[in-house]
Amino acid sequence: MRKAAGISFSGTEPEFTGYSVQAELACADALQPGRHYTAEGMYLFTPPGTIAMTDFDGGAFHRSAPITREHIEAVMRKISGADVTVTKLELATTWTDRACQASAYRNDRVLLAGDAAHIHSPLGGQGLNLGIGDAINLGWKLAATIRGDAPAGLLDSYERERHPVGARVLDWSRARVALMRPSRSSRALEAIIRDLIGTPDGATYFAERVWGVSIRYDLGGSHPLVGCSVPDFVLSDGRRVGSLLRDGSGLLLDFDPSQSIQALASRWSGRISYVAAHARDRLGLQAVLVRPDGIVAWASDTASDEVAVGRAMTLWFGE
Ligand SMILES: Cc1cc2nc3c(=O)[nH]c(=O)nc-3n(C[C@H](O)[C@H](O)[C@H](O)COP(=O)(O)OP(=O)(O)OC[C@H]3O[C@@H](n4cnc5c(N)ncnc54)[C@H](O)[C@@H]3O)c2cc1C
């Protein structure tokens, strides 16, 4: 579909063939459990017979030939340097660190999401989250467009918001590869990264990148929460923001209930739920407008300004 839509797919070519293997082994004691970097690559052994390996062959083996018991045994010996024998191959699959992204996520009626829009190595388990993030961002925009009440440009904001997120994850996966290369400089770099992860700021940085919670879309707006995932506020009656978003509409959360704001929100009823409630910790906010994908579209620390709220609701939910 991507090719038929004339959308190009480019990036960086692989450095290795990765293997995920389940096998019966003789002399398995020759392999050390855990992750090991060697002069030839990396292996991760979980006894009795689960192995992940990277062979820095430029990705040459991947999909070039059947994956046989003999081949797996040879790669295992090469990477580990251990005299291990594969007596039975139960499962084996290969993958690479090829990292490519579509030049555009939309061409007219064709929209790309998930692996159709971006591929990279599975190191660090980023792919599924990235694809689900695309779907969450796109779903409500597509629905509004099909219903006919989307504001101008809403569907195009999908690519504007998600393409940079994809590019960032691709670079993250490339950085992982740089740390895994069988070279002395990569081991030195890895040691430095380990030291940084050992610090509170470093651990926070890495956790936020891995879980994707540091994503902030550039939506304009002056409040630091705009473009971020809404905090899961707990309301005074025990409800949480997450549950208020389940029906797929937007949410205007008014911590300082005002009748004029409620009246204004009623113009978008069906598209936005208005909830006036106190929260256990409202982080200093007076009101927050949340898109159906959980992203803060507008927030205010001071008394809600009808003009600003109305402008934000028109921008994201149409007239
Ligand atoms: C070895 C490996 C390990 C991984 N580990 C992780 C991990 O730990 N964590 C993580 O988050 N991600 C991981 N990933 C990545 C993750 O699997 C993918 O990012 C995710 O599956 C992509 O989902 P998708 O729906 O976009 O694409 P896919 O899962 O590829 O789904 C696309 C579907 O469309 C179907 N299809 C294709 N063409 C057509 C057509 N013309 N008509 C109808 N149907 C069609 C296909 O058959 C397929 O079922 C891993 C990937 C690999 C290869």
CSV table of N, CA, C and O and ligand atoms in Angstrom, one decimal, residues 1 20 93-95 113-116 118 120 122 124-131, ligand 1:
chain,number,residue,atom,x,y,z
A,1,MET,N,0.8,-1.2,0.0
A,1,MET,CA,0.0,0.0,0.0
A,1,MET,C,0.9,1.3,0.0
A,1,MET,O,0.6,2.2,-0.7
A,20,SER,N,16.6,-15.1,17.3
A,20,SER,CA,15.9,-15.6,18.5
A,20,SER,C,15.7,-17.1,18.4
A,20,SER,O,15.1,-17.5,17.4
A,93,THR,N,14.2,-17.7,14.6
A,93,THR,CA,13.8,-16.6,13.7
A,93,THR,C,14.9,-15.6,13.6
A,93,THR,O,15.7,-15.5,14.6
A,94,THR,N,15.0,-14.8,12.5
A,94,THR,CA,16.0,-13.8,12.4
A,94,THR,C,15.4,-12.4,12.2
A,94,THR,O,14.2,-12.3,11.8
A,95,TRP,N,16.1,-11.4,12.5
A,95,TRP,CA,15.7,-10.0,12.4
A,95,TRP,C,16.9,-9.2,12.2
A,95,TRP,O,18.1,-9.7,12.4
A,113,ALA,N,0.4,3.7,9.5
A,113,ALA,CA,0.6,3.7,10.9
A,113,ALA,C,1.4,2.4,11.2
A,113,ALA,O,1.4,1.4,10.4
A,114,GLY,N,2.0,2.3,12.4
A,114,GLY,CA,2.7,1.1,12.8
A,114,GLY,C,3.9,0.8,11.9
A,114,GLY,O,4.6,1.7,11.3
A,115,ASP,N,4.2,-0.5,11.7
A,115,ASP,CA,5.4,-0.9,11.0
A,115,ASP,C,5.3,-0.5,9.5
A,115,ASP,O,6.3,-0.5,8.8
A,116,ALA,N,4.1,-0.2,9.0
A,116,ALA,CA,4.1,0.3,7.6
A,116,ALA,C,4.7,1.7,7.5
A,116,ALA,O,5.1,2.1,6.5
A,118,HIS,N,7.1,2.8,9.9
A,118,HIS,CA,8.5,2.8,10.5
A,118,HIS,C,8.9,1.4,10.9
A,118,HIS,O,8.1,0.6,11.5
A,120,HIS,N,12.4,-0.8,12.7
A,120,HIS,CA,13.7,-0.7,13.4
A,120,HIS,C,14.0,-2.0,14.1
A,120,HIS,O,13.1,-2.8,14.2
A,122,PRO,N,14.2,-4.7,17.1
A,122,PRO,CA,13.3,-4.9,18.2
A,122,PRO,C,14.0,-4.7,19.6
A,122,PRO,O,13.4,-4.8,20.6
A,124,GLY,N,15.0,-3.4,22.9
A,124,GLY,CA,14.4,-2.5,23.8
A,124,GLY,C,12.9,-2.5,23.7
A,124,GLY,O,12.2,-1.7,24.4
A,125,GLY,N,12.3,-3.2,22.8
A,125,GLY,CA,10.9,-3.4,22.7
A,125,GLY,C,10.1,-2.1,22.5
A,125,GLY,O,9.2,-1.8,23.2
A,126,GLN,N,10.4,-1.4,21.4
A,126,GLN,CA,9.8,-0.1,21.2
A,126,GLN,C,8.7,-0.1,20.1
A,126,GLN,O,7.8,0.8,20.1
A,127,GLY,N,8.7,-1.1,19.3
A,127,GLY,CA,7.9,-1.1,18.0
A,127,GLY,C,6.4,-1.1,18.3
A,127,GLY,O,5.7,-0.3,17.7
A,128,LEU,N,6.0,-2.0,19.1
A,128,LEU,CA,4.5,-2.1,19.3
A,128,LEU,C,3.9,-0.8,19.9
A,128,LEU,O,2.9,-0.3,19.5
A,129,ASN,N,4.6,-0.3,21.0
A,129,ASN,CA,4.2,1.0,21.6
A,129,ASN,C,4.1,2.1,20.6
A,129,ASN,O,3.2,2.9,20.6
A,130,LEU,N,5.1,2.1,19.7
A,130,LEU,CA,5.1,3.2,18.7
A,130,LEU,C,3.9,3.1,17.7
A,130,LEU,O,3.3,4.1,17.4
A,131,GLY,N,3.6,1.9,17.3
A,131,GLY,CA,2.5,1.7,16.4
A,131,GLY,C,1.2,2.0,17.1
A,131,GLY,O,0.3,2.6,16.5
B,1,LIG,C1,11.8,-10.5,16.6
B,1,LIG,C2,10.9,-9.3,16.9
B,1,LIG,C3,10.8,-9.0,18.3
B,1,LIG,C4,10.0,-7.9,18.6
B,1,LIG,N1,9.8,-7.6,19.9
B,1,LIG,C5,9.1,-6.5,20.3
B,1,LIG,C6,8.9,-6.2,21.7
B,1,LIG,O1,9.5,-6.8,22.6
B,1,LIG,N2,8.2,-5.1,22.0
B,1,LIG,C7,7.6,-4.3,21.0
B,1,LIG,O2,7.0,-3.3,21.3
B,1,LIG,N3,7.7,-4.6,19.7
B,1,LIG,C8,8.5,-5.7,19.3
B,1,LIG,N4,8.6,-6.0,18.0
B,1,LIG,C9,8.0,-5.1,17.0
B,1,LIG,C10,6.5,-5.4,16.9
B,1,LIG,O3,6.3,-6.8,16.6
B,1,LIG,C11,5.9,-4.6,15.7
B,1,LIG,O4,6.3,-3.2,15.8
B,1,LIG,C12,4.4,-4.7,15.6
B,1,LIG,O5,4.0,-6.0,15.5
B,1,LIG,C13,3.9,-3.9,14.4
B,1,LIG,O6,2.5,-4.0,14.4
B,1,LIG,P1,1.7,-3.6,13.1
B,1,LIG,O7,0.2,-3.9,13.4
B,1,LIG,O8,2.1,-2.2,12.7
B,1,LIG,O9,2.2,-4.5,11.9
B,1,LIG,P2,2.1,-6.1,11.8
B,1,LIG,O10,2.2,-6.7,13.1
B,1,LIG,O11,3.1,-6.5,10.8
B,1,LIG,O12,0.7,-6.3,11.2
B,1,LIG,C14,0.3,-6.0,9.9
B,1,LIG,C15,-0.7,-7.0,9.5
B,1,LIG,O13,-1.2,-6.7,8.2
B,1,LIG,C16,-1.3,-7.8,7.4
B,1,LIG,N5,-1.3,-7.4,6.0
B,1,LIG,C17,-0.2,-7.0,5.3
B,1,LIG,N6,-0.6,-6.7,4.0
B,1,LIG,C18,-1.9,-6.9,4.0
B,1,LIG,C19,-2.8,-6.7,2.9
B,1,LIG,N7,-2.5,-6.3,1.7
B,1,LIG,N8,-4.1,-7.0,3.2
B,1,LIG,C20,-4.5,-7.5,4.4
B,1,LIG,N9,-3.6,-7.6,5.5
B,1,LIG,C21,-2.3,-7.4,5.2
B,1,LIG,C22,-0.2,-8.7,7.8
B,1,LIG,O14,-0.4,-10.0,7.5
B,1,LIG,C23,-0.1,-8.4,9.4
B,1,LIG,O15,-1.0,-9.3,10.1
B,1,LIG,C24,9.3,-7.1,17.6
B,1,LIG,C25,9.5,-7.4,16.3
B,1,LIG,C26,10.3,-8.5,15.9
B,1,LIG,C27,10.5,-8.9,14.4
